[in-house]
Tab-separated table of C-alpha atoms in Angstrom:
chain	number	residue	atom	x	y	z
S	29	UNK	CA	0.000	0.000	0.000
S	30	UNK	CA	1.253	3.513	-0.713
S	31	UNK	CA	2.473	5.638	2.177
S	32	UNK	CA	-0.369	8.092	1.716
S	33	UNK	CA	-2.919	5.307	1.740
S	34	UNK	CA	-1.542	3.843	4.957
S	35	UNK	CA	-2.364	6.985	6.938
S	36	UNK	CA	-5.246	6.864	9.372
S	37	UNK	CA	-8.769	7.415	8.051
S	38	UNK	CA	-9.914	11.019	8.126
S	39	UNK	CA	-13.395	12.400	8.688
S	40	UNK	CA	-15.363	13.143	5.544
S	41	UNK	CA	-18.849	14.268	4.613
S	42	UNK	CA	-20.635	11.007	3.769
S	43	UNK	CA	-24.071	12.609	3.496
S	44	UNK	CA	-22.794	15.371	1.216
S	45	UNK	CA	-20.828	12.864	-0.838
S	46	UNK	CA	-23.891	10.689	-1.425
S	47	UNK	CA	-26.028	13.709	-2.268
S	48	UNK	CA	-23.480	14.818	-4.870
S	49	UNK	CA	-23.329	11.299	-6.341
S	50	UNK	CA	-27.100	10.876	-6.592
S	51	UNK	CA	-27.497	14.303	-8.213
S	52	UNK	CA	-25.352	13.169	-11.166
S	53	UNK	CA	-27.865	10.510	-12.338
S	54	UNK	CA	-24.892	8.238	-13.048
S	55	UNK	CA	-25.944	5.256	-10.949
S	56	UNK	CA	-27.418	2.409	-13.040
S	57	UNK	CA	-27.000	4.475	-16.211
S	58	UNK	CA	-26.302	2.982	-19.632
S	59	UNK	CA	-22.688	2.502	-20.843
S	60	UNK	CA	-21.124	5.624	-22.345
S	61	UNK	CA	-18.284	5.490	-24.826
S	62	UNK	CA	-16.193	8.212	-23.174
S	63	UNK	CA	-15.952	6.228	-19.925
S	64	UNK	CA	-15.402	2.937	-21.788
S	65	UNK	CA	-12.560	4.536	-23.750
S	66	UNK	CA	-11.030	5.897	-20.554
S	67	UNK	CA	-10.865	2.513	-18.784
S	68	UNK	CA	-9.443	0.918	-21.937
S	69	UNK	CA	-6.751	3.609	-21.995
S	70	UNK	CA	-6.034	3.097	-18.273
S	71	UNK	CA	-5.596	-0.645	-18.728
S	72	UNK	CA	-3.292	-0.137	-21.717
S	73	UNK	CA	-1.227	2.642	-20.144
S	74	UNK	CA	-0.706	0.871	-16.810
S	75	UNK	CA	-0.354	-2.621	-18.253
S	76	UNK	CA	-3.191	-4.129	-16.199
S	77	UNK	CA	-5.804	-6.582	-17.514
S	78	UNK	CA	-8.657	-4.856	-15.687
S	79	UNK	CA	-9.565	-1.188	-15.265
S	80	UNK	CA	-12.798	0.145	-13.761
S	81	UNK	CA	-14.645	3.372	-13.078
S	82	UNK	CA	-16.740	2.830	-9.956
S	83	UNK	CA	-19.356	4.839	-8.079
S	84	UNK	CA	-19.447	4.222	-4.314
S	85	UNK	CA	-23.094	4.307	-3.221
S	86	UNK	CA	-24.504	3.969	0.309
S	87	UNK	CA	-24.249	0.164	0.522
S	88	UNK	CA	-22.785	-0.860	-2.812
S	89	UNK	CA	-20.064	-0.088	-5.332
S	90	UNK	CA	-21.590	0.227	-8.807
S	91	UNK	CA	-19.322	-0.223	-11.827
S	92	UNK	CA	-19.909	2.485	-14.428
S	93	UNK	CA	-17.292	1.258	-16.932
S	94	UNK	CA	-15.008	-1.742	-17.250
S	95	UNK	CA	-12.655	-2.974	-19.931
S	96	UNK	CA	-13.250	-6.632	-19.023
S	97	UNK	CA	-16.294	-8.703	-17.955
S	98	UNK	CA	-17.174	-8.161	-14.290
S	99	UNK	CA	-20.226	-7.888	-11.989
S	100	UNK	CA	-22.291	-4.714	-12.309
S	101	UNK	CA	-21.951	-4.008	-8.580
S	102	UNK	CA	-20.303	-5.223	-5.373
S	103	UNK	CA	-21.113	-4.883	-1.707
S	104	UNK	CA	-19.400	-1.806	-0.354
S	105	UNK	CA	-18.059	-3.780	2.602
S	106	UNK	CA	-15.932	-6.029	0.346
S	107	UNK	CA	-14.830	-3.519	-2.308
S	108	UNK	CA	-11.333	-2.013	-2.234
S	109	UNK	CA	-12.736	1.184	-3.770
S	110	UNK	CA	-14.492	1.925	-0.467
S	111	UNK	CA	-11.084	2.378	1.165
S	112	UNK	CA	-9.988	4.721	-1.651
S	113	UNK	CA	-13.078	6.914	-1.219
S	114	UNK	CA	-12.903	6.936	2.590
S	115	UNK	CA	-9.232	7.905	2.580
S	116	UNK	CA	-9.737	10.255	-0.389
S	117	UNK	CA	-6.257	9.582	-1.771
S	118	UNK	CA	-4.377	7.220	-4.033
S	119	UNK	CA	-4.504	3.690	-2.586
S	120	UNK	CA	-2.250	0.907	-3.855
S	121	UNK	CA	-2.192	-2.655	-2.514
S	122	UNK	CA	0.770	-4.551	-3.936
S	123	UNK	CA	-0.522	-7.997	-2.910
S	124	UNK	CA	-4.137	-8.309	-1.845
S	125	UNK	CA	-3.556	-11.752	-0.346
S	126	UNK	CA	-1.254	-10.144	2.232
S	127	UNK	CA	-3.663	-7.352	3.152
S	128	UNK	CA	-5.431	-8.098	6.467
S	129	UNK	CA	-8.714	-6.607	5.255
S	130	UNK	CA	-8.942	-8.321	1.880
S	131	UNK	CA	-6.923	-11.557	1.981
S	132	UNK	CA	-10.074	-13.691	2.402
S	133	UNK	CA	-12.285	-11.359	0.382
S	134	UNK	CA	-14.525	-13.124	-2.216
S	135	UNK	CA	-13.492	-10.458	-4.728
S	136	UNK	CA	-9.947	-11.803	-4.396
S	137	UNK	CA	-10.579	-15.526	-3.970
S	138	UNK	CA	-13.123	-15.615	-6.789
S	139	UNK	CA	-11.086	-13.685	-9.380
S	140	UNK	CA	-7.413	-14.315	-8.482
S	141	UNK	CA	-6.801	-10.561	-8.396
S	142	UNK	CA	-3.618	-9.757	-6.480
S	143	UNK	CA	-2.857	-6.063	-7.166
S	144	UNK	CA	-5.071	-2.995	-6.780
S	145	UNK	CA	-4.499	0.711	-7.377
S	146	UNK	CA	-7.298	3.248	-7.128
S	147	UNK	CA	-7.559	7.043	-7.405
S	148	UNK	CA	-10.635	8.875	-6.103
S	149	UNK	CA	-12.882	10.717	-8.560
S	150	UNK	CA	-14.333	13.992	-7.256
S	151	UNK	CA	-17.231	16.287	-8.086
S	152	UNK	CA	-17.863	19.727	-6.687
S	153	UNK	CA	-20.933	20.365	-4.538
S	154	UNK	CA	-22.914	23.589	-4.533
S	155	UNK	CA	-20.368	25.169	-2.177
S	156	UNK	CA	-17.491	24.261	-4.474
S	157	UNK	CA	-16.052	21.543	-2.213
S	158	UNK	CA	-14.578	18.531	-4.032
S	159	UNK	CA	-16.203	15.331	-2.753
S	160	UNK	CA	-15.067	11.789	-3.649
S	161	UNK	CA	-17.895	9.871	-5.328
S	162	UNK	CA	-16.022	6.951	-6.853
S	163	UNK	CA	-12.720	5.741	-8.239
S	164	UNK	CA	-10.676	4.991	-11.296
S	165	UNK	CA	-8.892	1.756	-10.438
S	166	UNK	CA	-6.807	-0.978	-12.038
S	167	UNK	CA	-6.422	-4.648	-11.038
S	168	UNK	CA	-3.838	-7.277	-11.909
S	169	UNK	CA	-3.631	-11.001	-11.178
S	170	UNK	CA	0.084	-10.621	-10.413
S	171	UNK	CA	1.477	-8.824	-7.350
S	172	UNK	CA	3.272	-5.641	-8.368
S	173	UNK	CA	3.916	-2.054	-7.370
S	174	UNK	CA	3.112	1.249	-9.011
S	175	UNK	CA	6.059	3.485	-9.878
S	176	UNK	CA	6.003	7.282	-9.966
S	177	UNK	CA	5.106	7.347	-13.653
S	178	UNK	CA	2.228	4.946	-13.044
S	179	UNK	CA	0.930	7.037	-10.150
S	180	UNK	CA	1.113	10.186	-12.307
S	181	UNK	CA	-0.758	8.449	-15.134
S	182	UNK	CA	-3.494	7.265	-12.763
S	183	UNK	CA	-3.860	10.803	-11.357
S	184	UNK	CA	-4.130	12.287	-14.863
S	185	UNK	CA	-6.683	9.698	-15.931
S	186	UNK	CA	-8.772	10.279	-12.796
S	187	UNK	CA	-8.676	14.026	-13.550
S	188	UNK	CA	-9.898	13.236	-17.053
S	189	UNK	CA	-12.756	11.175	-15.562
S	190	UNK	CA	-13.704	14.189	-13.428
S	191	UNK	CA	-13.733	16.383	-16.544
S	192	UNK	CA	-15.960	13.868	-18.332
S	193	UNK	CA	-18.393	13.723	-15.408
S	194	UNK	CA	-18.518	17.523	-15.125
S	195	UNK	CA	-19.084	17.848	-18.873
S	196	UNK	CA	-21.769	15.166	-18.747
S	197	UNK	CA	-23.559	16.976	-15.951
S	198	UNK	CA	-23.437	20.276	-17.828
S	199	UNK	CA	-24.435	18.630	-21.104
S	200	UNK	CA	-27.465	16.958	-19.511
S	201	UNK	CA	-28.535	20.294	-18.119
S	202	UNK	CA	-27.959	22.026	-21.453
S	203	UNK	CA	-29.978	19.416	-23.362
S	204	UNK	CA	-32.761	19.625	-20.794
S	205	UNK	CA	-32.870	23.388	-21.191
S	206	UNK	CA	-32.689	23.165	-24.989
S	207	UNK	CA	-35.632	20.730	-25.209
S	208	UNK	CA	-38.152	22.185	-22.773
S	209	UNK	CA	-39.760	24.336	-25.503
S	210	UNK	CA	-41.687	27.562	-25.184
S	211	UNK	CA	-42.366	27.331	-21.455
S	212	UNK	CA	-38.634	27.390	-20.742
S	213	UNK	CA	-38.169	30.317	-23.124
S	214	UNK	CA	-40.419	32.400	-20.863
S	215	UNK	CA	-38.308	31.445	-17.854
S	216	UNK	CA	-34.972	31.810	-19.606
S	217	UNK	CA	-34.495	35.480	-18.765
S	218	UNK	CA	-34.267	34.624	-15.070
S	219	UNK	CA	-31.854	31.734	-15.640
S	220	UNK	CA	-29.867	33.256	-18.466
S	221	UNK	CA	-26.968	34.558	-16.368
S	222	UNK	CA	-26.383	31.228	-14.632
S	223	UNK	CA	-26.700	29.276	-17.864
S	224	UNK	CA	-24.241	31.506	-19.745
S	225	UNK	CA	-21.734	31.199	-16.933
S	226	UNK	CA	-22.084	27.384	-16.918
S	227	UNK	CA	-21.550	27.336	-20.682
S	228	UNK	CA	-18.363	29.378	-20.397
S	229	UNK	CA	-16.972	27.221	-17.599
S	230	UNK	CA	-17.677	23.952	-19.411
S	231	UNK	CA	-16.814	25.329	-22.890
S	232	UNK	CA	-20.184	24.150	-24.063
S	233	UNK	CA	-23.104	25.707	-25.909
S	234	UNK	CA	-26.545	24.695	-27.133
S	235	UNK	CA	-28.120	24.844	-30.565
S	236	UNK	CA	-31.446	24.267	-32.296
S	237	UNK	CA	-32.432	23.992	-35.933
S	238	UNK	CA	-36.090	24.258	-36.967
S	239	UNK	CA	-36.539	21.789	-39.830
S	240	UNK	CA	-39.437	23.507	-41.585
S	241	UNK	CA	-37.655	26.857	-41.845
S	242	UNK	CA	-34.091	25.524	-41.811
S	243	UNK	CA	-33.362	28.221	-39.203
S	244	UNK	CA	-30.327	27.637	-36.968
S	245	UNK	CA	-30.172	29.044	-33.424
S	246	UNK	CA	-26.969	29.211	-31.360
S	247	UNK	CA	-26.364	30.093	-27.752
S	248	UNK	CA	-23.656	32.694	-27.170
S	249	UNK	CA	-20.982	30.147	-26.389
S	250	UNK	CA	-21.418	28.365	-29.729
S	251	UNK	CA	-20.479	31.681	-31.362
S	252	UNK	CA	-17.460	31.961	-29.029
S	253	UNK	CA	-16.305	28.415	-29.806
S	254	UNK	CA	-16.483	29.181	-33.547
S	255	UNK	CA	-14.479	32.378	-33.041
S	256	UNK	CA	-17.424	34.502	-34.181
S	257	UNK	CA	-19.069	37.561	-32.618
S	258	UNK	CA	-22.485	36.911	-31.133
S	259	UNK	CA	-25.106	37.713	-33.723
S	260	UNK	CA	-27.042	35.973	-36.466
S	261	UNK	CA	-25.916	32.347	-36.809
S	262	UNK	CA	-24.917	31.017	-40.238
S	263	UNK	CA	-27.020	28.598	-42.244
S	264	UNK	CA	-26.629	24.908	-41.474
S	265	UNK	CA	-24.556	24.372	-44.648
S	266	UNK	CA	-22.302	27.312	-43.754
S	267	UNK	CA	-21.888	25.972	-40.202
S	268	UNK	CA	-20.733	22.624	-41.616
S	269	UNK	CA	-18.063	24.458	-43.632
S	270	UNK	CA	-16.108	25.020	-40.392
S	271	UNK	CA	-15.374	21.273	-40.338
S	272	UNK	CA	-12.515	20.006	-42.552
S	273	UNK	CA	-13.647	18.343	-45.794
S	274	UNK	CA	-12.775	14.853	-44.540
S	275	UNK	CA	-15.208	15.241	-41.594
S	276	UNK	CA	-17.938	17.333	-43.198
S	277	UNK	CA	-19.778	14.643	-45.170
S	278	UNK	CA	-19.827	12.229	-42.231
S	279	UNK	CA	-21.388	14.819	-39.912
S	280	UNK	CA	-23.975	15.800	-42.524
S	281	UNK	CA	-24.868	12.102	-42.887
S	282	UNK	CA	-25.319	11.739	-39.111
S	283	UNK	CA	-27.624	14.770	-38.993
S	284	UNK	CA	-29.711	13.434	-41.866
S	285	UNK	CA	-29.947	10.006	-40.226
S	286	UNK	CA	-31.232	11.613	-37.004
S	287	UNK	CA	-33.880	13.532	-38.964
S	288	UNK	CA	-34.997	10.353	-40.740
S	289	UNK	CA	-34.862	7.873	-37.855
S	290	UNK	CA	-35.134	9.974	-34.704
S	291	UNK	CA	-31.970	8.369	-33.312
S	292	UNK	CA	-29.622	10.797	-31.477
S	293	UNK	CA	-26.109	11.450	-32.751
S	294	UNK	CA	-22.912	12.154	-30.841
S	295	UNK	CA	-19.702	12.867	-32.757
S	296	UNK	CA	-16.229	14.292	-32.147
S	297	UNK	CA	-14.339	16.024	-34.963
S	298	UNK	CA	-11.729	18.627	-35.834
S	299	UNK	CA	-12.915	22.168	-36.539
S	300	UNK	CA	-11.222	25.306	-37.867
S	301	UNK	CA	-12.582	28.471	-36.250
S	302	UNK	CA	-13.319	31.717	-38.043
S	303	UNK	CA	-10.051	33.148	-36.676
S	304	UNK	CA	-8.024	30.185	-37.962
S	305	UNK	CA	-7.556	28.087	-34.815
S	306	UNK	CA	-7.634	24.302	-35.139
S	307	UNK	CA	-9.683	22.843	-32.270
S	308	UNK	CA	-11.480	19.619	-31.387
S	309	UNK	CA	-15.231	19.717	-30.777
S	310	UNK	CA	-18.033	17.437	-29.757
S	311	UNK	CA	-21.508	17.824	-31.277
S	312	UNK	CA	-24.506	15.907	-29.964
S	313	UNK	CA	-28.104	16.231	-31.037
S	314	UNK	CA	-31.539	14.671	-30.833
S	315	UNK	CA	-34.985	15.366	-32.254
S	316	UNK	CA	-37.596	17.674	-30.798
S	317	UNK	CA	-41.200	16.587	-31.391
S	318	UNK	CA	-44.458	18.520	-31.231
S	319	UNK	CA	-47.441	17.370	-29.187
S	320	UNK	CA	-48.482	15.006	-31.974
S	321	UNK	CA	-45.089	13.300	-32.022
S	322	UNK	CA	-43.928	14.855	-35.314
S	323	UNK	CA	-40.244	15.790	-35.525
S	324	UNK	CA	-40.063	19.554	-35.860
S	325	UNK	CA	-36.504	20.427	-34.859
S	326	UNK	CA	-33.089	19.160	-33.854
S	327	UNK	CA	-31.620	20.324	-30.561
S	328	UNK	CA	-28.276	19.600	-29.026
S	329	UNK	CA	-25.030	20.713	-27.495
S	330	UNK	CA	-21.697	21.834	-28.934
S	331	UNK	CA	-18.537	21.586	-26.830
S	332	UNK	CA	-14.879	22.551	-27.151
S	333	UNK	CA	-13.013	19.386	-26.063
S	334	UNK	CA	-9.572	20.447	-27.338
S	335	UNK	CA	-7.827	20.082	-23.969
S	336	UNK	CA	-9.375	16.705	-23.207
S	337	UNK	CA	-8.519	15.425	-26.681
S	338	UNK	CA	-4.940	16.697	-26.329
S	339	UNK	CA	-4.533	14.868	-23.019
S	340	UNK	CA	-6.007	11.640	-24.433
S	341	UNK	CA	-3.730	11.870	-27.481
S	342	UNK	CA	-0.693	12.549	-25.311
S	343	UNK	CA	-1.444	9.597	-23.037
S	344	UNK	CA	-2.045	7.285	-25.984
S	345	UNK	CA	1.160	8.473	-27.650
S	346	UNK	CA	3.084	7.735	-24.446
S	347	UNK	CA	1.640	4.222	-24.376
S	348	UNK	CA	2.838	3.572	-27.948
S	349	UNK	CA	6.273	5.227	-27.796
S	350	UNK	CA	9.624	3.901	-26.614
S	351	UNK	CA	10.668	6.296	-23.859
S	352	UNK	CA	14.388	6.303	-24.759
S	353	UNK	CA	14.410	6.552	-28.554
S	354	UNK	CA	11.042	8.349	-28.977
S	355	UNK	CA	10.072	6.017	-31.825
S	356	UNK	CA	7.342	3.365	-31.726
S	357	UNK	CA	7.560	0.561	-29.172
S	358	UNK	CA	6.994	-3.164	-29.703
S	359	UNK	CA	3.230	-3.099	-29.061
S	360	UNK	CA	2.641	-0.272	-31.531
S	361	UNK	CA	4.872	-1.976	-34.092
S	362	UNK	CA	2.965	-5.263	-33.852
S	363	UNK	CA	-0.322	-3.462	-34.515
S	364	UNK	CA	1.122	-1.505	-37.445
S	365	UNK	CA	2.647	-4.589	-39.053
S	366	UNK	CA	-0.605	-6.564	-38.679
S	367	UNK	CA	-2.458	-3.733	-40.402
S	368	UNK	CA	0.144	-3.428	-43.182
S	369	UNK	CA	0.025	-7.192	-43.837
S	370	UNK	CA	-3.776	-7.091	-44.034
S	371	UNK	CA	-3.628	-4.296	-46.617
S	372	UNK	CA	-0.945	-6.094	-48.662
S	373	UNK	CA	-2.914	-9.330	-48.520
S	374	UNK	CA	-6.100	-7.563	-49.632
S	375	UNK	CA	-4.849	-5.404	-52.506
S	376	UNK	CA	-1.554	-7.050	-53.446
S	377	UNK	CA	0.555	-4.001	-52.616
S	378	UNK	CA	4.261	-4.413	-51.890
S	379	UNK	CA	5.476	-4.616	-48.296
S	380	UNK	CA	8.895	-5.212	-46.771
S	381	UNK	CA	9.939	-5.928	-43.193
S	382	UNK	CA	13.437	-4.838	-42.166
S	383	UNK	CA	14.971	-6.187	-38.936
S	384	UNK	CA	18.054	-4.585	-37.388
S	385	UNK	CA	20.403	-5.886	-34.703
S	386	UNK	CA	23.155	-3.579	-33.407
S	387	UNK	CA	26.755	-4.775	-33.583
S	388	UNK	CA	29.080	-3.783	-30.760
S	389	UNK	CA	26.337	-2.520	-28.493
S	390	UNK	CA	27.196	-4.824	-25.595
S	391	UNK	CA	30.881	-3.892	-25.830
S	392	UNK	CA	29.992	-0.203	-25.657
S	393	UNK	CA	27.726	-0.786	-22.665
S	394	UNK	CA	30.419	-2.820	-20.875
S	395	UNK	CA	33.314	-0.480	-21.724
S	396	UNK	CA	31.799	3.011	-21.695
S	397	UNK	CA	28.764	2.496	-19.474
S	398	UNK	CA	25.008	2.504	-19.879
S	399	UNK	CA	24.827	6.224	-20.633
S	400	UNK	CA	26.922	5.669	-23.733
S	401	UNK	CA	24.774	2.663	-24.616
S	402	UNK	CA	21.671	4.807	-24.284
S	403	UNK	CA	23.271	7.367	-26.617
S	404	UNK	CA	23.759	4.628	-29.216
S	405	UNK	CA	20.069	3.665	-28.973
S	406	UNK	CA	18.970	7.298	-29.296
S	407	UNK	CA	21.249	7.846	-32.299
S	408	UNK	CA	19.880	4.681	-33.889
S	409	UNK	CA	16.313	5.890	-33.416
S	410	UNK	CA	17.287	9.215	-35.003
S	411	UNK	CA	18.955	7.413	-37.930
S	412	UNK	CA	15.793	5.425	-38.644
S	413	UNK	CA	13.639	8.566	-38.759
S	414	UNK	CA	15.792	10.586	-41.164
S	415	UNK	CA	13.858	12.383	-43.936
S	416	UNK	CA	14.748	9.771	-46.576
S	417	UNK	CA	12.967	7.161	-44.388
S	418	UNK	CA	9.953	9.358	-43.662
S	419	UNK	CA	7.547	6.933	-45.388
S	420	UNK	CA	8.665	4.022	-43.182
S	421	UNK	CA	7.382	3.000	-39.755
S	422	UNK	CA	10.330	2.657	-37.353
S	423	UNK	CA	10.249	0.938	-33.956
S	424	UNK	CA	12.471	-0.350	-31.203
S	425	UNK	CA	11.329	-3.943	-30.677
S	426	UNK	CA	13.903	-5.143	-28.143
S	427	UNK	CA	16.975	-4.104	-26.178
S	428	UNK	CA	19.213	-3.425	-29.205
S	429	UNK	CA	16.767	-4.620	-31.859
S	430	UNK	CA	14.964	-2.295	-34.253
S	431	UNK	CA	12.643	-2.719	-37.227
S	432	UNK	CA	11.224	-0.857	-40.207
S	433	UNK	CA	7.969	-1.394	-42.095
S	434	UNK	CA	8.546	-0.277	-45.691
S	435	UNK	CA	5.702	0.441	-48.128
S	436	UNK	CA	7.179	3.278	-50.236
S	437	UNK	CA	7.678	2.174	-53.887
S	438	UNK	CA	10.860	4.273	-54.210
S	439	UNK	CA	12.479	2.262	-51.387
S	440	UNK	CA	11.032	-1.097	-52.413
S	441	UNK	CA	12.421	-0.731	-55.939
S	442	UNK	CA	15.883	-1.879	-54.791
S	443	UNK	CA	15.783	-3.810	-51.482
S	444	UNK	CA	19.527	-4.514	-51.477
S	445	UNK	CA	20.339	-0.833	-51.922
S	446	UNK	CA	17.947	-0.014	-49.091
S	447	UNK	CA	19.693	-2.567	-46.878
S	448	UNK	CA	23.106	-1.034	-47.641
S	449	UNK	CA	21.774	2.503	-47.060
S	450	UNK	CA	20.264	1.515	-43.702
S	451	UNK	CA	23.507	-0.160	-42.637
S	452	UNK	CA	25.410	3.010	-43.542
S	453	UNK	CA	22.985	5.151	-41.528
S	454	UNK	CA	23.475	2.896	-38.480
S	455	UNK	CA	27.222	3.551	-38.165
S	456	UNK	CA	27.497	5.827	-35.118
S	457	UNK	CA	30.253	6.683	-32.649
S	458	UNK	CA	30.088	7.570	-28.969
S	459	UNK	CA	32.742	8.754	-26.525
S	460	UNK	CA	33.218	8.591	-22.776
S	461	UNK	CA	36.276	9.093	-20.614
S	462	UNK	CA	38.428	9.930	-23.618
S	463	UNK	CA	37.533	6.648	-25.360
S	464	UNK	CA	35.568	6.539	-28.616
S	465	UNK	CA	33.825	3.395	-29.816
S	466	UNK	CA	31.707	2.710	-32.872
S	467	UNK	CA	28.463	0.843	-33.311
S	468	UNK	CA	26.985	-0.533	-36.506
S	469	UNK	CA	24.001	-2.664	-37.383
S	470	UNK	CA	23.281	-5.872	-39.219
S	471	UNK	CA	20.209	-5.692	-41.419
S	472	UNK	CA	17.921	-8.419	-42.721
S	473	UNK	CA	14.779	-8.023	-44.735
S	474	UNK	CA	11.886	-9.997	-46.174
S	475	UNK	CA	9.306	-9.163	-48.831
S	476	UNK	CA	5.714	-10.038	-48.041
S	477	UNK	CA	3.909	-12.693	-50.058
S	478	UNK	CA	0.811	-14.795	-49.471
S	479	UNK	CA	2.878	-17.537	-47.828
S	480	UNK	CA	3.389	-15.158	-44.898
S	481	UNK	CA	0.433	-16.272	-42.813
S	482	UNK	CA	1.435	-14.513	-39.597
S	483	UNK	CA	3.814	-11.993	-38.074
S	484	UNK	CA	5.958	-14.924	-36.983
S	485	UNK	CA	6.302	-16.207	-40.559
S	486	UNK	CA	7.215	-12.769	-41.835
S	487	UNK	CA	9.703	-12.114	-39.032
S	488	UNK	CA	11.354	-15.521	-39.449
S	489	UNK	CA	12.301	-14.696	-43.044
S	490	UNK	CA	13.835	-11.353	-42.203
S	491	UNK	CA	15.534	-12.867	-39.146
S	492	UNK	CA	17.214	-15.542	-41.281
S	493	UNK	CA	18.841	-12.909	-43.496
S	494	UNK	CA	19.734	-10.769	-40.477
S	495	UNK	CA	21.756	-13.488	-38.811
S	496	UNK	CA	23.371	-14.526	-42.074
S	497	UNK	CA	24.555	-10.934	-42.449
S	498	UNK	CA	25.619	-10.750	-38.821
S	499	UNK	CA	27.554	-14.028	-39.132
S	500	UNK	CA	29.388	-12.722	-42.201
S	501	UNK	CA	30.085	-9.368	-40.522
S	502	UNK	CA	31.169	-10.347	-37.005
S	503	UNK	CA	31.335	-14.129	-37.071
S	504	UNK	CA	28.276	-14.513	-34.875
S	505	UNK	CA	26.875	-17.994	-34.512
S	506	UNK	CA	23.133	-17.943	-35.093
S	507	UNK	CA	21.329	-18.518	-31.775
S	508	UNK	CA	19.050	-21.531	-31.573
S	509	UNK	CA	15.826	-19.631	-31.048
S	510	UNK	CA	12.554	-19.120	-32.807
S	511	UNK	CA	12.144	-15.490	-33.897
S	512	UNK	CA	9.429	-13.676	-32.032
S	513	UNK	CA	6.685	-12.032	-34.001
S	514	UNK	CA	7.871	-8.576	-34.915
C-alpha cells in the first residue's frame, strides 16, 4: 500500500458525498463510450488486464465502466474502492492476499486478483467543495507495485474522468434546457446569467435547428467556440463548412440520419474556427417533437473538447512510444505490421519488413557504461527517422533490436540498396572518458507474399537474413531460437 494510503482514516462528509453522487444521475446508467474509452486507456497505459470506473453508493459499489467482464456491482463492505473513497487519496495494494482486510475477500478468492491501485474521482458540490464519489482503479492477477510514472498516469486519468463527469452533468442540463420548448423560453431570462456562466466554464453551448424553416439558433458560447461575434448564426450548410472536408460529409450524414430515424447522434471532430484556430469539438443532437409526435426540430449541445482530446492523445502516444528513442515501441509496431500485412494481402501491394540488430552494443555498454549505450540507442532511433525514411514505420522492438515497415515504392524498388543505405545510416560513434567506440548494425529483410500467414512467418524470413549478415560481418553464430513475431 502507498504511504499516503496507509495513513489513518480522516473524517469526511458522507451525506454530502452521497447527495453529490445521486445528483449526477450516473448510478445504473447505460454505458457511455467516453468512460469505456477511458478505462481501456487506463488498462493499456498501466499494463493491467482490468480497469474500472466505480461509483461508491450507500451500501454498494456500482461499476460504471469496465474494460473486461465483471459484476455490475459489489457490496461496499468487500470492495477495495471503499477504502480509496474513505481515505480520499491514491490507494495501492501490492498484494491483496497479504492485506489483512482483503486476503479472504470473495473479490480476491473468486477472481485471483492480487494487485489494486485506485484514485478517487471527485465532483464539486454547490459550495465548491470537491467530494469523492467513486474511483478509477486498475487490477492485476500478479502482485506488483506502481512506480512514480504509473501514479502520475493514474492521477491524470482520474482528472480526465472528473472532466468527463462535469461535462456530462453540464451537457445533460444544457440538453434539458434546450428541449423544454416555449415554457422554458419564458423562464430563460431569469436563468440566463447562470446558464451563460455554466456554458463558459464547461466550454459548451446549445443549438437548435427548426426543420421547416431551416433556421439555426446558437447560444452565445457556440459563437465563441467558432471564433465569431455573437449575432445571427450562419445557415446549417455554412456551419458545416467550419469542419474540414474529410469530416464534413460524415457529420452531414449523421444529422440526416437523425432527422430520418429519430436516433440521437454524438460525434467528435476537428474544426477550424473563423479566426483560424484548429480545435477539437463534440456535437450531440436529438430530435424535438411537437405534441403530436412529429419531428419539428433538432436540438443539441456543442462543446470545445480540445484540452481533453490533447490529453487523451498525449497519453495514448506515451503508451505507444519507446521512452528512450522516442520512436514506436513493440506493441505499436505489432499493430502496425498486422495492419500493413492485411492491406498487402487484400490489394496485393508491396510490403517489406526490415529487422536490425546492433553490432558492438554490448561492448559499448560494458566499456563506456550505460549512458553511452543509451546514446547509441537514441542515435539509432534518429537514424531510422531521417527524412529519406519518412515513409517508413520505425520501432524499437527489443533491447538493441529495431525494425522498419517499408511500403514506399521508391524504397522497395531496390531492397539490397535499401539494406546497404540503412547499414550506412546505423554507423554511429560515442565517446566517454576519452575513449571513442563505434556501433553498426546488421540488417535483414523480407518481402511479403501470401505464404506469410502470420507476423511470426514474416519475421522468421527477415531474421534468417539478419543473422546470415551478422555471421558474415562479425562471425556470430546464429542462436538456436525461434524469432518472435515482430
